[in-house]
CSV table of C-alpha atoms in Angstrom, one decimal:
chain,number,residue,atom,x,y,z
A,1,MET,CA,60.2,-13.5,-112.8
A,2,ASP,CA,61.8,-10.3,-114.1
A,3,SER,CA,58.5,-8.7,-114.3
A,4,PHE,CA,57.7,-9.6,-110.7
A,5,LEU,CA,61.0,-8.1,-109.5
A,6,GLU,CA,60.3,-5.0,-111.5
A,7,LYS,CA,57.1,-4.5,-109.6
A,8,ILE,CA,59.0,-4.5,-106.3
A,9,ASP,CA,60.2,-1.0,-105.4
A,10,ILE,CA,63.5,-1.7,-103.5
A,11,ASN,CA,63.7,1.9,-102.4
A,12,GLN,CA,60.5,1.4,-100.5
A,13,TYR,CA,61.9,-1.3,-98.2
A,14,LEU,CA,65.5,-0.1,-98.0
A,15,PRO,CA,64.8,2.5,-95.2
A,16,VAL,CA,63.0,-0.1,-93.2
A,17,ALA,CA,65.8,-2.6,-93.5
A,18,VAL,CA,68.4,0.1,-92.6
A,19,ASP,CA,66.3,1.1,-89.6
A,20,TRP,CA,65.9,-2.5,-88.5
A,21,ALA,CA,69.7,-3.2,-88.9
A,22,THR,CA,70.5,0.0,-87.0
A,23,ASN,CA,68.2,-1.0,-84.1
A,24,LEU,CA,69.8,-4.4,-84.0
A,25,VAL,CA,73.3,-3.1,-83.8
A,26,LEU,CA,72.3,-0.5,-81.2
A,27,ALA,CA,70.5,-3.2,-79.2
A,28,LEU,CA,73.6,-5.5,-79.3
A,29,LEU,CA,75.7,-2.5,-78.3
A,30,ILE,CA,73.4,-1.6,-75.4
A,31,LEU,CA,73.4,-5.3,-74.3
A,32,LEU,CA,77.2,-5.6,-74.3
A,33,ILE,CA,77.7,-2.3,-72.5
A,34,GLY,CA,74.9,-3.2,-70.0
A,35,VAL,CA,76.4,-6.6,-69.2
A,36,TRP,CA,79.8,-4.9,-68.7
A,37,LEU,CA,78.3,-2.2,-66.5
A,38,ALA,CA,76.4,-4.9,-64.4
A,39,GLY,CA,79.6,-6.8,-63.8
A,40,LYS,CA,81.4,-3.6,-62.8
A,41,ALA,CA,78.6,-2.6,-60.4
A,42,TYR,CA,78.8,-6.0,-58.7
A,43,LYS,CA,82.6,-5.8,-58.3
A,44,ALA,CA,82.4,-2.3,-57.1
A,45,VAL,CA,80.0,-3.1,-54.3
A,46,VAL,CA,81.8,-6.3,-53.3
A,47,SER,CA,85.1,-4.5,-53.2
A,48,VAL,CA,83.8,-2.1,-50.5
A,49,ALA,CA,83.6,-5.1,-48.1
A,50,ASN,CA,87.1,-6.3,-49.1
A,51,ARG,CA,88.6,-2.9,-48.1
A,52,TYR,CA,87.1,-3.0,-44.6
A,53,ASP,CA,87.5,-6.0,-42.3
A,54,LYS,CA,84.4,-5.0,-40.2
A,55,LEU,CA,82.0,-5.2,-43.2
A,56,ASP,CA,80.4,-8.5,-43.9
A,57,ASP,CA,81.2,-10.2,-47.3
A,58,THR,CA,77.8,-12.0,-47.5
A,59,LEU,CA,75.9,-8.8,-47.1
A,60,PHE,CA,77.8,-6.9,-49.8
A,61,LYS,CA,77.7,-9.8,-52.2
A,62,PHE,CA,73.9,-9.6,-51.8
A,63,PHE,CA,74.0,-5.8,-52.4
A,64,GLY,CA,76.2,-6.5,-55.4
A,65,SER,CA,73.8,-8.9,-56.9
A,66,VAL,CA,70.9,-6.4,-56.4
A,67,ALA,CA,72.9,-3.8,-58.2
A,68,LYS,CA,73.9,-6.2,-61.0
A,69,TYR,CA,70.4,-7.4,-61.7
A,70,THR,CA,68.9,-3.8,-61.4
A,71,VAL,CA,71.3,-2.7,-64.2
A,72,LEU,CA,70.4,-5.8,-66.3
A,73,ALA,CA,66.7,-5.0,-65.9
A,74,PHE,CA,67.2,-1.5,-67.3
A,75,VAL,CA,69.3,-2.9,-70.1
A,76,GLY,CA,66.6,-5.4,-71.0
A,77,ILE,CA,64.0,-2.6,-71.1
A,78,ALA,CA,66.3,-0.4,-73.2
A,79,VAL,CA,66.9,-3.3,-75.7
A,80,LEU,CA,63.2,-4.0,-76.1
A,81,ASN,CA,62.5,-0.3,-76.5
A,82,ARG,CA,64.9,-0.2,-79.5
A,83,PHE,CA,62.6,-2.7,-81.3
A,84,GLY,CA,59.5,-0.6,-80.6
A,85,VAL,CA,58.1,-2.7,-77.8
A,86,GLN,CA,55.9,-0.7,-75.4
A,87,THR,CA,57.9,-1.1,-72.2
A,88,ALA,CA,55.4,0.8,-70.0
A,89,SER,CA,53.0,-2.1,-70.0
A,90,ILE,CA,55.9,-4.5,-69.2
A,91,ILE,CA,57.1,-2.4,-66.3
A,92,ALA,CA,53.5,-2.3,-64.9
A,93,LEU,CA,53.2,-6.1,-65.3
A,94,LEU,CA,56.6,-6.6,-63.6
A,95,GLY,CA,55.5,-4.3,-60.8
A,96,ALA,CA,52.2,-6.3,-60.3
A,97,ALA,CA,54.1,-9.6,-60.4
A,98,GLY,CA,56.6,-8.3,-57.9
A,99,LEU,CA,53.8,-7.2,-55.5
A,100,ALA,CA,52.2,-10.7,-55.8
A,101,VAL,CA,55.4,-12.5,-55.2
A,102,GLY,CA,56.2,-10.2,-52.3
A,103,LEU,CA,52.8,-11.0,-50.6
A,104,ALA,CA,53.3,-14.7,-51.2
A,105,LEU,CA,56.9,-14.6,-49.8
A,106,GLN,CA,56.1,-12.2,-46.9
A,107,GLY,CA,57.7,-14.5,-44.3
A,108,THR,CA,60.8,-15.1,-46.4
A,109,LEU,CA,61.2,-11.4,-47.1
A,110,SER,CA,61.0,-10.6,-43.4
A,111,ASN,CA,63.8,-13.1,-42.8
A,112,LEU,CA,65.8,-11.4,-45.5
A,113,ALA,CA,65.2,-8.0,-44.0
A,114,ALA,CA,66.2,-9.3,-40.6
A,115,GLY,CA,69.3,-10.9,-42.1
A,116,VAL,CA,70.4,-7.6,-43.7
A,117,MET,CA,70.0,-5.8,-40.3
A,118,LEU,CA,71.9,-8.6,-38.5
A,119,LEU,CA,74.8,-8.4,-41.0
A,120,ILE,CA,74.9,-4.6,-40.8
A,121,PHE,CA,74.8,-4.2,-37.0
A,122,ARG,CA,76.6,-7.5,-36.3
A,123,PRO,CA,75.4,-8.2,-32.8
A,124,TYR,CA,77.2,-11.6,-33.1
A,125,LYS,CA,79.6,-13.3,-35.4
A,126,VAL,CA,80.6,-16.8,-36.3
A,127,ASN,CA,82.1,-18.8,-33.4
A,128,ASP,CA,80.3,-16.6,-30.8
A,129,PHE,CA,78.1,-18.2,-28.1
A,130,ILE,CA,74.7,-16.6,-28.1
A,131,ASP,CA,71.4,-17.0,-26.3
A,132,THR,CA,68.5,-15.9,-28.4
A,133,ALA,CA,65.0,-17.1,-29.4
A,134,ASP,CA,65.0,-19.5,-26.5
A,135,GLN,CA,68.0,-21.3,-27.9
A,136,PHE,CA,71.7,-21.3,-26.8
A,137,GLY,CA,74.7,-22.4,-28.8
A,138,LYS,CA,77.7,-21.6,-30.9
A,139,VAL,CA,77.2,-19.7,-34.1
A,140,THR,CA,78.4,-21.7,-37.0
A,141,GLU,CA,76.9,-19.9,-40.0
A,142,ILE,CA,75.0,-16.6,-40.7
A,143,ASP,CA,73.3,-16.1,-44.0
A,144,MET,CA,70.6,-13.8,-45.4
A,145,PHE,CA,67.7,-15.9,-44.1
A,146,THR,CA,68.9,-18.0,-41.2
A,147,THR,CA,71.4,-18.3,-38.4
A,148,ILE,CA,72.7,-21.8,-37.6
A,149,LEU,CA,73.8,-22.8,-34.0
A,150,GLN,CA,75.7,-25.8,-32.7
A,151,THR,CA,74.7,-26.9,-29.2
A,152,PHE,CA,76.9,-28.5,-26.5
A,153,ASP,CA,75.4,-31.9,-27.3
A,154,ASN,CA,76.3,-31.4,-30.9
A,155,GLN,CA,72.9,-30.6,-32.4
A,156,GLN,CA,72.3,-28.2,-35.2
A,157,ILE,CA,69.7,-25.5,-34.7
A,158,VAL,CA,68.5,-23.4,-37.7
A,159,ILE,CA,66.8,-20.2,-36.6
A,160,PRO,CA,65.0,-17.8,-39.0
A,161,ASN,CA,66.6,-14.4,-38.8
A,162,SER,CA,63.3,-12.7,-38.2
A,163,HIS,CA,62.9,-14.7,-34.9
A,164,ILE,CA,66.3,-13.5,-33.7
A,165,TRP,CA,66.0,-9.8,-34.7
A,166,GLY,CA,62.6,-9.6,-32.9
A,167,SER,CA,63.9,-11.1,-29.6
A,168,LYS,CA,66.7,-10.4,-27.0
A,169,ILE,CA,70.2,-11.4,-28.1
A,170,VAL,CA,72.7,-12.3,-25.4
A,171,ASN,CA,76.2,-12.6,-26.8
A,172,HIS,CA,78.3,-14.5,-24.3
A,173,SER,CA,81.5,-14.0,-26.4
A,174,HIS,CA,81.4,-10.3,-26.9
A,175,HIS,CA,83.8,-9.4,-24.1
A,176,ALA,CA,87.2,-11.2,-23.6
A,177,VAL,CA,86.8,-11.4,-19.8
A,178,ARG,CA,83.6,-12.6,-18.2
A,179,GLY,CA,82.3,-12.8,-14.6
A,180,VAL,CA,80.8,-16.1,-13.5
A,181,ASP,CA,78.0,-15.7,-11.0
A,182,MET,CA,77.5,-18.5,-8.4
A,183,ARG,CA,75.7,-18.7,-5.1
A,184,PHE,CA,76.6,-20.7,-2.0
A,185,GLY,CA,74.8,-20.8,1.4
A,186,ILE,CA,76.1,-21.5,4.9
A,187,ALA,CA,74.3,-22.1,8.2
A,188,TYR,CA,73.5,-19.2,10.4
A,189,ASP,CA,75.8,-20.6,13.2
A,190,GLU,CA,78.8,-20.6,10.9
A,191,SER,CA,81.4,-17.7,10.7
A,192,ILE,CA,80.9,-15.5,7.6
A,193,ASP,CA,84.5,-14.5,7.6
A,194,ASP,CA,85.8,-18.1,7.7
A,195,ALA,CA,83.4,-19.2,4.9
A,196,LYS,CA,84.5,-16.2,2.8
A,197,ALA,CA,88.2,-17.1,3.4
A,198,VAL,CA,87.5,-20.7,2.3
A,199,ILE,CA,85.7,-19.7,-0.9
A,200,LEU,CA,88.5,-17.2,-1.8
A,201,SER,CA,91.2,-19.8,-1.3
A,202,VAL,CA,89.4,-22.1,-3.8
A,203,LEU,CA,89.1,-19.2,-6.3
A,204,GLN,CA,92.7,-18.2,-5.9
A,205,ALA,CA,93.9,-21.8,-6.5
A,206,HIS,CA,91.8,-22.3,-9.7
A,207,PRO,CA,94.0,-22.2,-12.8
A,208,HIS,CA,91.5,-20.4,-15.0
A,209,ILE,CA,90.3,-17.7,-12.6
A,210,LEU,CA,92.0,-14.3,-13.0
A,211,SER,CA,93.5,-12.3,-10.1
A,212,GLU,CA,92.6,-9.1,-11.8
A,213,PRO,CA,89.7,-8.2,-11.7
A,214,ALA,CA,89.6,-9.6,-8.2
A,215,PRO,CA,86.9,-12.2,-7.4
A,216,PHE,CA,83.8,-10.8,-5.7
A,217,VAL,CA,82.6,-12.7,-2.6
A,218,GLU,CA,80.0,-11.0,-0.5
A,219,VAL,CA,76.8,-11.9,1.4
A,220,GLU,CA,73.9,-11.4,-0.9
A,221,SER,CA,70.9,-12.4,1.2
A,222,LEU,CA,69.7,-13.9,4.5
A,223,ASN,CA,67.3,-16.7,3.6
A,224,ASN,CA,65.1,-18.8,5.9
A,225,SER,CA,67.8,-21.3,6.7
A,226,SER,CA,71.0,-20.0,5.2
A,227,VAL,CA,73.3,-17.0,4.7
A,228,ASP,CA,73.8,-16.8,1.0
A,229,PHE,CA,77.0,-15.6,-0.7
A,230,LEU,CA,77.2,-14.1,-4.2
A,231,VAL,CA,80.5,-15.4,-5.7
A,232,ARG,CA,81.7,-13.8,-9.0
A,233,PRO,CA,85.2,-14.8,-10.2
A,234,PHE,CA,86.4,-13.5,-13.5
A,235,CYS,CA,88.0,-15.6,-16.3
A,236,ASP,CA,88.7,-15.5,-20.0
A,237,GLY,CA,85.6,-16.1,-22.1
A,238,ALA,CA,86.9,-19.4,-23.4
A,239,HIS,CA,87.1,-20.8,-19.8
A,240,TYR,CA,83.7,-19.6,-18.7
A,241,PHE,CA,82.0,-23.0,-18.6
A,242,ASP,CA,85.1,-24.7,-17.1
A,243,VAL,CA,84.9,-22.3,-14.1
A,244,LEU,CA,81.1,-22.5,-13.9
A,245,TYR,CA,81.0,-26.3,-13.6
A,246,SER,CA,84.2,-26.9,-11.6
A,247,VAL,CA,84.1,-24.3,-8.8
A,248,PRO,CA,80.8,-25.5,-7.1
A,249,GLU,CA,82.3,-28.9,-6.5
A,250,GLN,CA,85.6,-27.5,-5.2
A,251,VAL,CA,83.8,-25.1,-2.9
A,252,LYS,CA,81.6,-27.9,-1.5
A,253,LYS,CA,84.6,-30.0,-0.7
A,254,ALA,CA,86.5,-27.1,0.8
A,255,LEU,CA,83.6,-26.1,3.1
A,256,ASP,CA,83.3,-29.7,4.2
A,257,ASP,CA,87.0,-29.9,5.0
A,258,ALA,CA,86.7,-26.7,7.1
A,259,ASN,CA,83.6,-28.2,8.9
A,260,ILE,CA,81.4,-25.3,7.7
A,261,GLU,CA,77.8,-26.5,7.3
A,262,ILE,CA,76.0,-26.0,4.1
A,263,PRO,CA,72.3,-26.2,5.3
A,264,PHE,CA,69.3,-27.7,3.6
A,265,PRO,CA,65.9,-26.1,4.0
A,266,HIS,CA,64.2,-26.6,7.3
A,267,ARG,CA,60.5,-26.6,8.1
A,268,LYS,CA,59.1,-26.4,11.6
A,269,VAL,CA,55.9,-28.3,12.1
A,270,ILE,CA,53.7,-27.6,15.2
A,271,LEU,CA,51.2,-30.3,16.1
A,272,VAL,CA,48.2,-29.2,18.1
A,273,ASN,CA,46.3,-31.8,20.1
A,274,GLU,CA,42.7,-30.7,19.7
A,275,SER,CA,41.5,-33.1,22.5
A,276,ASP,CA,43.3,-30.9,25.1
A,277,THR,CA,41.4,-27.8,24.1
């Protein structure tokens, strides 16, 4: 046994052991510092949204996660490099894998990109009523991939963000005061001034219609069998549908009480007796 140990030159393996131990310590140090920096990067990005109310928390949490895992990726490469691993091939492999995953998740990534744009430009927010992608409802949730609406009949609609970003968005809750467009017709024999006075009296008596801006009531068109009024009262956005669905009934009753005819379409039919020709 002693003769075997004498044959081993300790000085031959000592530099290798010292070098390996040094790399191990440095790798652990790089790992600890990298994890600390990744956490700091995440908190720094998220804190930007906390300082400004108009910035979306969801978006900056996503950006914070991207910053965190980017730092951790570089840390992992640095740790492997300390042990002599050729990281160039690993980076190339990760790039190829990322390209393959990107092509496979093309639709998902388009939703992600659209979600980022929606959260940056904020065309709508939670609790807004919007009309988009052939759907109408109240926004209950916005995330990086989808927007969730609640309809008036209490259905949940989940819309991919790419469908919303690529279509027209009508935000019915953007302005505090809204105009409510309605149209009413009267017979040609009736007085325009009397009909306008009746409609205005209904609008002035409505509890949710504002006096300022003043309601708009004017003749819009002369149809085949009626004189049509465009009626636009203004109200707070929260009362829009109350006004929209209550005023037509009240106007109909008021016009009936004033003996003002609301005509229905007429068609004149001329019969020709061919035997007389």
